[in-house]
Amino acid sequence: MKRTPPAQMSETVRLGAVLAAAGGFLDAYTYLTRGGVFANAQTGNIVLLGVYLAQGQFRTAGRYLIPILAFAAGVIVAELIKARFRYHPALHWRQITVGAELAILAAVAFLPQRWNVPANLAVSFVCAMQVESFRKIRGNTYATTMCTGNLRQMGEHILAFVVDKRPGALRGVFKYVAIIVSFVMGAVIGTFFVAEMQEEAIWICCYTLFFVLSYLLVMEDG
């Protein structure tokens, strides 16, 4: 029997679940404490951008344009880091992106309410780096900072299991369920900590990313 090769540490379900929880946490954080802007759900920001443009509220619309542009920039930077360090003998490129995310979010913790615009820019930039750096879970595409694609993939795996009787499809369903539930739980946890800590609640996400970085430094097999 042919054995399936082990997945990279960056593609494990447990790491994906932790990152998804961080993604849900950050969306709750920016929405509740930084002016009702989404860190990850750029579709929502684009819709709100259009709504406020139609109403002639151009200053408010700008609040939603900034995270959209920051998200695009984060994707580009993550790809540049990957291209530059992909074959580095001592340091994996994902370790660099997670380290950068951790440093940026730690800085956001010190930004007061009057600096919500740069805070949202920074968090959206971080989320884009994360979603671009972690795109597969045991060979299947997924996202750690949004759920639409994960729901689509879960539906496809359910169909494959029920209709096509495809071997392993049910395991795929459970993987996506784990990621989606983790995202929701991250939002729930974020809501509780925001109520207690306000802007400084983002430190909880920093601790989570520190765990991810430590895990990758010890276990990443390139």
PDB file of N, CA, C and O in Angstrom, residues 41-83:
ATOM      1  N   ALA A  41     -12.052  40.476   6.239  1.00  0.00           N
ATOM      2  CA  ALA A  41     -13.168  40.374   5.290  1.00  0.00           C
ATOM      3  C   ALA A  41     -13.181  41.576   4.357  1.00  0.00           C
ATOM      4  O   ALA A  41     -13.987  42.503   4.507  1.00  0.00           O
ATOM      5  N   GLN A  42     -12.277  41.575   3.388  1.00  0.00           N
ATOM      6  CA  GLN A  42     -12.168  42.727   2.500  1.00  0.00           C
ATOM      7  C   GLN A  42     -13.396  42.886   1.608  1.00  0.00           C
ATOM      8  O   GLN A  42     -13.686  43.997   1.147  1.00  0.00           O
ATOM      9  N   THR A  43     -14.137  41.792   1.369  1.00  0.00           N
ATOM     10  CA  THR A  43     -15.394  41.922   0.630  1.00  0.00           C
ATOM     11  C   THR A  43     -16.356  42.837   1.374  1.00  0.00           C
ATOM     12  O   THR A  43     -17.007  43.704   0.779  1.00  0.00           O
ATOM     13  N   GLY A  44     -16.438  42.658   2.697  1.00  0.00           N
ATOM     14  CA  GLY A  44     -17.277  43.527   3.511  1.00  0.00           C
ATOM     15  C   GLY A  44     -16.813  44.966   3.452  1.00  0.00           C
ATOM     16  O   GLY A  44     -17.625  45.897   3.353  1.00  0.00           O
ATOM     17  N   ASN A  45     -15.482  45.176   3.499  1.00  0.00           N
ATOM     18  CA  ASN A  45     -14.957  46.533   3.404  1.00  0.00           C
ATOM     19  C   ASN A  45     -15.263  47.158   2.045  1.00  0.00           C
ATOM     20  O   ASN A  45     -15.570  48.355   1.951  1.00  0.00           O
ATOM     21  N   ILE A  46     -15.180  46.357   0.979  1.00  0.00           N
ATOM     22  CA  ILE A  46     -15.462  46.863  -0.361  1.00  0.00           C
ATOM     23  C   ILE A  46     -16.935  47.267  -0.483  1.00  0.00           C
ATOM     24  O   ILE A  46     -17.269  48.306  -1.070  1.00  0.00           O
ATOM     25  N   VAL A  47     -17.828  46.446   0.081  1.00  0.00           N
ATOM     26  CA  VAL A  47     -19.249  46.784   0.059  1.00  0.00           C
ATOM     27  C   VAL A  47     -19.497  48.091   0.808  1.00  0.00           C
ATOM     28  O   VAL A  47     -20.202  48.988   0.310  1.00  0.00           O
ATOM     29  N   LEU A  48     -18.918  48.221   2.001  1.00  0.00           N
ATOM     30  CA  LEU A  48     -19.106  49.447   2.784  1.00  0.00           C
ATOM     31  C   LEU A  48     -18.467  50.650   2.096  1.00  0.00           C
ATOM     32  O   LEU A  48     -18.996  51.768   2.168  1.00  0.00           O
ATOM     33  N   LEU A  49     -17.348  50.422   1.417  1.00  0.00           N
ATOM     34  CA  LEU A  49     -16.734  51.492   0.631  1.00  0.00           C
ATOM     35  C   LEU A  49     -17.715  52.008  -0.417  1.00  0.00           C
ATOM     36  O   LEU A  49     -17.910  53.225  -0.570  1.00  0.00           O
ATOM     37  N   GLY A  50     -18.342  51.078  -1.136  1.00  0.00           N
ATOM     38  CA  GLY A  50     -19.319  51.471  -2.148  1.00  0.00           C
ATOM     39  C   GLY A  50     -20.521  52.176  -1.566  1.00  0.00           C
ATOM     40  O   GLY A  50     -21.020  53.165  -2.135  1.00  0.00           O
ATOM     41  N   VAL A  51     -21.010  51.697  -0.439  1.00  0.00           N
ATOM     42  CA  VAL A  51     -22.175  52.304   0.205  1.00  0.00           C
ATOM     43  C   VAL A  51     -21.897  53.758   0.581  1.00  0.00           C
ATOM     44  O   VAL A  51     -22.693  54.667   0.283  1.00  0.00           O
ATOM     45  N   TYR A  52     -20.750  53.993   1.217  1.00  0.00           N
ATOM     46  CA  TYR A  52     -20.443  55.354   1.654  1.00  0.00           C
ATOM     47  C   TYR A  52     -20.079  56.263   0.486  1.00  0.00           C
ATOM     48  O   TYR A  52     -20.348  57.477   0.531  1.00  0.00           O
ATOM     49  N   LEU A  53     -19.489  55.710  -0.568  1.00  0.00           N
ATOM     50  CA  LEU A  53     -19.247  56.517  -1.762  1.00  0.00           C
ATOM     51  C   LEU A  53     -20.571  56.959  -2.376  1.00  0.00           C
ATOM     52  O   LEU A  53     -20.727  58.120  -2.791  1.00  0.00           O
ATOM     53  N   ALA A  54     -21.536  56.029  -2.438  1.00  0.00           N
ATOM     54  CA  ALA A  54     -22.842  56.358  -3.007  1.00  0.00           C
ATOM     55  C   ALA A  54     -23.551  57.421  -2.188  1.00  0.00           C
ATOM     56  O   ALA A  54     -24.313  58.240  -2.733  1.00  0.00           O
ATOM     57  N   GLN A  55     -23.299  57.438  -0.882  1.00  0.00           N
ATOM     58  CA  GLN A  55     -23.932  58.418   0.003  1.00  0.00           C
ATOM     59  C   GLN A  55     -23.168  59.734   0.067  1.00  0.00           C
ATOM     60  O   GLN A  55     -23.591  60.667   0.741  1.00  0.00           O
ATOM     61  N   GLY A  56     -22.048  59.782  -0.646  1.00  0.00           N
ATOM     62  CA  GLY A  56     -21.239  60.995  -0.650  1.00  0.00           C
ATOM     63  C   GLY A  56     -20.425  61.210   0.604  1.00  0.00           C
ATOM     64  O   GLY A  56     -19.874  62.285   0.815  1.00  0.00           O
ATOM     65  N   GLN A  57     -20.293  60.164   1.438  1.00  0.00           N
ATOM     66  CA  GLN A  57     -19.514  60.265   2.672  1.00  0.00           C
ATOM     67  C   GLN A  57     -18.087  59.800   2.387  1.00  0.00           C
ATOM     68  O   GLN A  57     -17.666  58.702   2.763  1.00  0.00           O
ATOM     69  N   PHE A  58     -17.343  60.640   1.689  1.00  0.00           N
ATOM     70  CA  PHE A  58     -16.041  60.239   1.164  1.00  0.00           C
ATOM     71  C   PHE A  58     -14.998  60.026   2.265  1.00  0.00           C
ATOM     72  O   PHE A  58     -14.139  59.157   2.153  1.00  0.00           O
ATOM     73  N   ARG A  59     -15.077  60.795   3.313  1.00  0.00           N
ATOM     74  CA  ARG A  59     -14.123  60.624   4.423  1.00  0.00           C
ATOM     75  C   ARG A  59     -14.328  59.259   5.091  1.00  0.00           C
ATOM     76  O   ARG A  59     -13.359  58.548   5.377  1.00  0.00           O
ATOM     77  N   THR A  60     -15.591  58.909   5.324  1.00  0.00           N
ATOM     78  CA  THR A  60     -15.883  57.597   5.919  1.00  0.00           C
ATOM     79  C   THR A  60     -15.496  56.479   4.954  1.00  0.00           C
ATOM     80  O   THR A  60     -14.958  55.442   5.370  1.00  0.00           O
ATOM     81  N   ALA A  61     -15.727  56.666   3.671  1.00  0.00           N
ATOM     82  CA  ALA A  61     -15.357  55.659   2.674  1.00  0.00           C
ATOM     83  C   ALA A  61     -13.863  55.393   2.693  1.00  0.00           C
ATOM     84  O   ALA A  61     -13.419  54.251   2.508  1.00  0.00           O
ATOM     85  N   GLY A  62     -13.078  56.433   2.957  1.00  0.00           N
ATOM     86  CA  GLY A  62     -11.629  56.271   3.006  1.00  0.00           C
ATOM     87  C   GLY A  62     -11.174  55.322   4.095  1.00  0.00           C
ATOM     88  O   GLY A  62     -10.134  54.659   3.961  1.00  0.00           O
ATOM     89  N   ARG A  63     -11.958  55.242   5.187  1.00  0.00           N
ATOM     90  CA  ARG A  63     -11.620  54.304   6.272  1.00  0.00           C
ATOM     91  C   ARG A  63     -11.605  52.868   5.776  1.00  0.00           C
ATOM     92  O   ARG A  63     -10.885  52.027   6.321  1.00  0.00           O
ATOM     93  N   TYR A  64     -12.423  52.575   4.773  1.00  0.00           N
ATOM     94  CA  TYR A  64     -12.521  51.211   4.255  1.00  0.00           C
ATOM     95  C   TYR A  64     -11.581  50.971   3.074  1.00  0.00           C
ATOM     96  O   TYR A  64     -11.184  49.831   2.827  1.00  0.00           O
ATOM     97  N   LEU A  65     -11.206  52.022   2.382  1.00  0.00           N
ATOM     98  CA  LEU A  65     -10.258  51.872   1.272  1.00  0.00           C
ATOM     99  C   LEU A  65      -8.868  51.525   1.779  1.00  0.00           C
ATOM    100  O   LEU A  65      -8.162  50.707   1.175  1.00  0.00           O
ATOM    101  N   ILE A  66      -8.468  52.136   2.892  1.00  0.00           N
ATOM    102  CA  ILE A  66      -7.112  51.931   3.413  1.00  0.00           C
ATOM    103  C   ILE A  66      -6.818  50.468   3.742  1.00  0.00           C
ATOM    104  O   ILE A  66      -5.792  49.928   3.308  1.00  0.00           O
ATOM    105  N   PRO A  67      -7.675  49.749   4.496  1.00  0.00           N
ATOM    106  CA  PRO A  67      -7.372  48.341   4.757  1.00  0.00           C
ATOM    107  C   PRO A  67      -7.386  47.472   3.484  1.00  0.00           C
ATOM    108  O   PRO A  67      -6.660  46.484   3.410  1.00  0.00           O
ATOM    109  N   ILE A  68      -8.195  47.846   2.509  1.00  0.00           N
ATOM    110  CA  ILE A  68      -8.217  47.102   1.250  1.00  0.00           C
ATOM    111  C   ILE A  68      -6.858  47.194   0.560  1.00  0.00           C
ATOM    112  O   ILE A  68      -6.289  46.191   0.121  1.00  0.00           O
ATOM    113  N   LEU A  69      -6.322  48.410   0.476  1.00  0.00           N
ATOM    114  CA  LEU A  69      -5.013  48.608  -0.149  1.00  0.00           C
ATOM    115  C   LEU A  69      -3.910  47.951   0.676  1.00  0.00           C
ATOM    116  O   LEU A  69      -2.968  47.367   0.123  1.00  0.00           O
ATOM    117  N   ALA A  70      -4.044  48.024   2.010  1.00  0.00           N
ATOM    118  CA  ALA A  70      -3.040  47.405   2.881  1.00  0.00           C
ATOM    119  C   ALA A  70      -3.031  45.890   2.708  1.00  0.00           C
ATOM    120  O   ALA A  70      -1.966  45.254   2.730  1.00  0.00           O
ATOM    121  N   PHE A  71      -4.211  45.300   2.532  1.00  0.00           N
ATOM    122  CA  PHE A  71      -4.305  43.860   2.332  1.00  0.00           C
ATOM    123  C   PHE A  71      -3.590  43.456   1.044  1.00  0.00           C
ATOM    124  O   PHE A  71      -2.829  42.489   1.017  1.00  0.00           O
ATOM    125  N   ALA A  72      -3.813  44.205  -0.023  1.00  0.00           N
ATOM    126  CA  ALA A  72      -3.140  43.918  -1.290  1.00  0.00           C
ATOM    127  C   ALA A  72      -1.623  44.034  -1.129  1.00  0.00           C
ATOM    128  O   ALA A  72      -0.864  43.197  -1.650  1.00  0.00           O
ATOM    129  N   ALA A  73      -1.175  45.039  -0.386  1.00  0.00           N
ATOM    130  CA  ALA A  73       0.251  45.217  -0.152  1.00  0.00           C
ATOM    131  C   ALA A  73       0.837  44.065   0.649  1.00  0.00           C
ATOM    132  O   ALA A  73       1.961  43.604   0.379  1.00  0.00           O
ATOM    133  N   GLY A  74       0.075  43.572   1.621  1.00  0.00           N
ATOM    134  CA  GLY A  74       0.552  42.449   2.428  1.00  0.00           C
ATOM    135  C   GLY A  74       0.771  41.197   1.606  1.00  0.00           C
ATOM    136  O   GLY A  74       1.736  40.448   1.825  1.00  0.00           O
ATOM    137  N   VAL A  75      -0.112  40.941   0.656  1.00  0.00           N
ATOM    138  CA  VAL A  75       0.049  39.793  -0.239  1.00  0.00           C
ATOM    139  C   VAL A  75       1.341  39.929  -1.042  1.00  0.00           C
ATOM    140  O   VAL A  75       2.125  38.976  -1.174  1.00  0.00           O
ATOM    141  N   ILE A  76       1.576  41.125  -1.570  1.00  0.00           N
ATOM    142  CA  ILE A  76       2.774  41.365  -2.379  1.00  0.00           C
ATOM    143  C   ILE A  76       4.035  41.171  -1.546  1.00  0.00           C
ATOM    144  O   ILE A  76       4.985  40.504  -1.978  1.00  0.00           O
ATOM    145  N   VAL A  77       4.047  41.722  -0.340  1.00  0.00           N
ATOM    146  CA  VAL A  77       5.238  41.606   0.518  1.00  0.00           C
ATOM    147  C   VAL A  77       5.499  40.155   0.892  1.00  0.00           C
ATOM    148  O   VAL A  77       6.644  39.693   0.885  1.00  0.00           O
ATOM    149  N   ALA A  78       4.448  39.398   1.209  1.00  0.00           N
ATOM    150  CA  ALA A  78       4.618  37.983   1.557  1.00  0.00           C
ATOM    151  C   ALA A  78       5.228  37.209   0.390  1.00  0.00           C
ATOM    152  O   ALA A  78       6.106  36.357   0.583  1.00  0.00           O
ATOM    153  N   GLU A  79       4.791  37.512  -0.816  1.00  0.00           N
ATOM    154  CA  GLU A  79       5.344  36.838  -1.995  1.00  0.00           C
ATOM    155  C   GLU A  79       6.798  37.244  -2.234  1.00  0.00           C
ATOM    156  O   GLU A  79       7.618  36.415  -2.656  1.00  0.00           O
ATOM    157  N   LEU A  80       7.126  38.501  -1.969  1.00  0.00           N
ATOM    158  CA  LEU A  80       8.513  38.935  -2.126  1.00  0.00           C
ATOM    159  C   LEU A  80       9.423  38.248  -1.109  1.00  0.00           C
ATOM    160  O   LEU A  80      10.552  37.845  -1.434  1.00  0.00           O
ATOM    161  N   ILE A  81       8.939  38.116   0.116  1.00  0.00           N
ATOM    162  CA  ILE A  81       9.718  37.395   1.138  1.00  0.00           C
ATOM    163  C   ILE A  81       9.909  35.948   0.731  1.00  0.00           C
ATOM    164  O   ILE A  81      11.008  35.382   0.862  1.00  0.00           O
ATOM    165  N   LYS A  82       8.863  35.334   0.220  1.00  0.00           N
ATOM    166  CA  LYS A  82       8.952  33.941  -0.241  1.00  0.00           C
ATOM    167  C   LYS A  82       9.988  33.798  -1.343  1.00  0.00           C
ATOM    168  O   LYS A  82      10.811  32.870  -1.330  1.00  0.00           O
ATOM    169  N   ALA A  83       9.956  34.700  -2.316  1.00  0.00           N
ATOM    170  CA  ALA A  83      10.898  34.637  -3.425  1.00  0.00           C
ATOM    171  C   ALA A  83      12.338  34.836  -2.959  1.00  0.00           C
ATOM    172  O   ALA A  83      13.262  34.190  -3.467  1.00  0.00           O
TER     173      ALA A  83
END
